[in-house]
Coordinates of C-alpha atoms in Angstrom, one line a residue:
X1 CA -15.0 5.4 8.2
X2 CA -16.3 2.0 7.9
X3 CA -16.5 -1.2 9.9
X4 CA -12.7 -2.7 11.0
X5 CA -10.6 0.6 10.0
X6 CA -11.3 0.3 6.1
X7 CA -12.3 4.1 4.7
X8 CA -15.2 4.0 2.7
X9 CA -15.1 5.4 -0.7
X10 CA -17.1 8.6 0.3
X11 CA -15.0 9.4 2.8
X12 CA -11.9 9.0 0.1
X13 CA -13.7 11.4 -2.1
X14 CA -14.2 14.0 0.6
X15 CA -10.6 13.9 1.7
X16 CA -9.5 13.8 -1.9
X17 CA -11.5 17.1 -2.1
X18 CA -10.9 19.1 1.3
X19 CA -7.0 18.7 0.7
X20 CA -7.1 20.0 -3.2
X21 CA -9.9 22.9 -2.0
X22 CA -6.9 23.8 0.9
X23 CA -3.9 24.0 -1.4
X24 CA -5.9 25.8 -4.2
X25 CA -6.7 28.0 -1.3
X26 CA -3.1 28.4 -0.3
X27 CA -2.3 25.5 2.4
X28 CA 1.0 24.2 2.3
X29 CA 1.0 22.2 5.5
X30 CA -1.1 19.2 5.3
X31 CA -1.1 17.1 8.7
X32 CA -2.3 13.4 8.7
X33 CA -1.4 10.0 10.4
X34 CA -1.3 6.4 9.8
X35 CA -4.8 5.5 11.8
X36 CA -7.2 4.2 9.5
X37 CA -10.0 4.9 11.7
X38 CA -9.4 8.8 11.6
X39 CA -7.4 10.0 8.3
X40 CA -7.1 8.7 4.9
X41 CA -3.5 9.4 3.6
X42 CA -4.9 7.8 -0.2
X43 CA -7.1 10.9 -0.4
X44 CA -4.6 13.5 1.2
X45 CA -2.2 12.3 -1.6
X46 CA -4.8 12.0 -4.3
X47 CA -5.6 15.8 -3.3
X48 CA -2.3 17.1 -3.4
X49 CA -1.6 15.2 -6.9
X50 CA -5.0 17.2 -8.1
X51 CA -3.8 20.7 -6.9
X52 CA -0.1 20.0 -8.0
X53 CA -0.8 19.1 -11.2
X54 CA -3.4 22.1 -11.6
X55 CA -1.0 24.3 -9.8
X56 CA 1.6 23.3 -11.2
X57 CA 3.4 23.0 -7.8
X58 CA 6.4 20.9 -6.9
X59 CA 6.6 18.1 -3.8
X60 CA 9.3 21.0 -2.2
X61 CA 6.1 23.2 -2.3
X62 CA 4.2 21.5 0.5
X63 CA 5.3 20.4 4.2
X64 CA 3.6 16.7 4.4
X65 CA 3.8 15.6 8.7
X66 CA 2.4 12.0 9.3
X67 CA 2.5 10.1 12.4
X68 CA 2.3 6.5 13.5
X69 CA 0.6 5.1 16.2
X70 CA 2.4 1.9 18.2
X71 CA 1.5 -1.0 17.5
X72 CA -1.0 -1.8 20.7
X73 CA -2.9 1.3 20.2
X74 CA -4.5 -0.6 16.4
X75 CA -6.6 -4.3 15.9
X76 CA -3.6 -6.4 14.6
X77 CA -6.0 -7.2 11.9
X78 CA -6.4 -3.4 10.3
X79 CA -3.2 -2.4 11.4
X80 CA -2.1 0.2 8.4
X81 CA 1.6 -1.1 8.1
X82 CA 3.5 -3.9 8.6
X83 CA 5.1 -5.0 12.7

């Protein structure tokens, strides 16, 4: 990822592709979190929408888990939701 938390636009693009090459491979459990400096849940979704779509697979087709971090544990300034 880049400086302050923000993903780069590479790293978007890979995600994007790792999570559509996992569910066309038969994935159905895709585990991510709300920490910008380590996941990117804009490419996991942007995957799954791919592979759905291509699939034609319904949202009741794949276990999504997320997790949030609290609120000391991120820099107030990239913090990925609202306190």
């Amino acid at each position: 990822s880049g400086g302050g938390g923000a993903m780069t636009d590479e790293a978007k693009e890979v995600t994007t592709d790792l999570v559509y090459k996992a569910i066309k491979a038969g994935f159905r459990h895709i585990d991510t979190a709300c920490q910008p400096r380590h996941y990117n849940e804009i490419g996991v979704g942007a995957g799954w929408t791919k592979a759905a779509q291509e699939l034609n697979l319904s949202r009741e087709d794949l276990w999504i888990q997320t997790k949030f971090t609290g609120l000391n544990a991120h820099d107030p300034i990239s913090r990925p939701y609202d306190a």
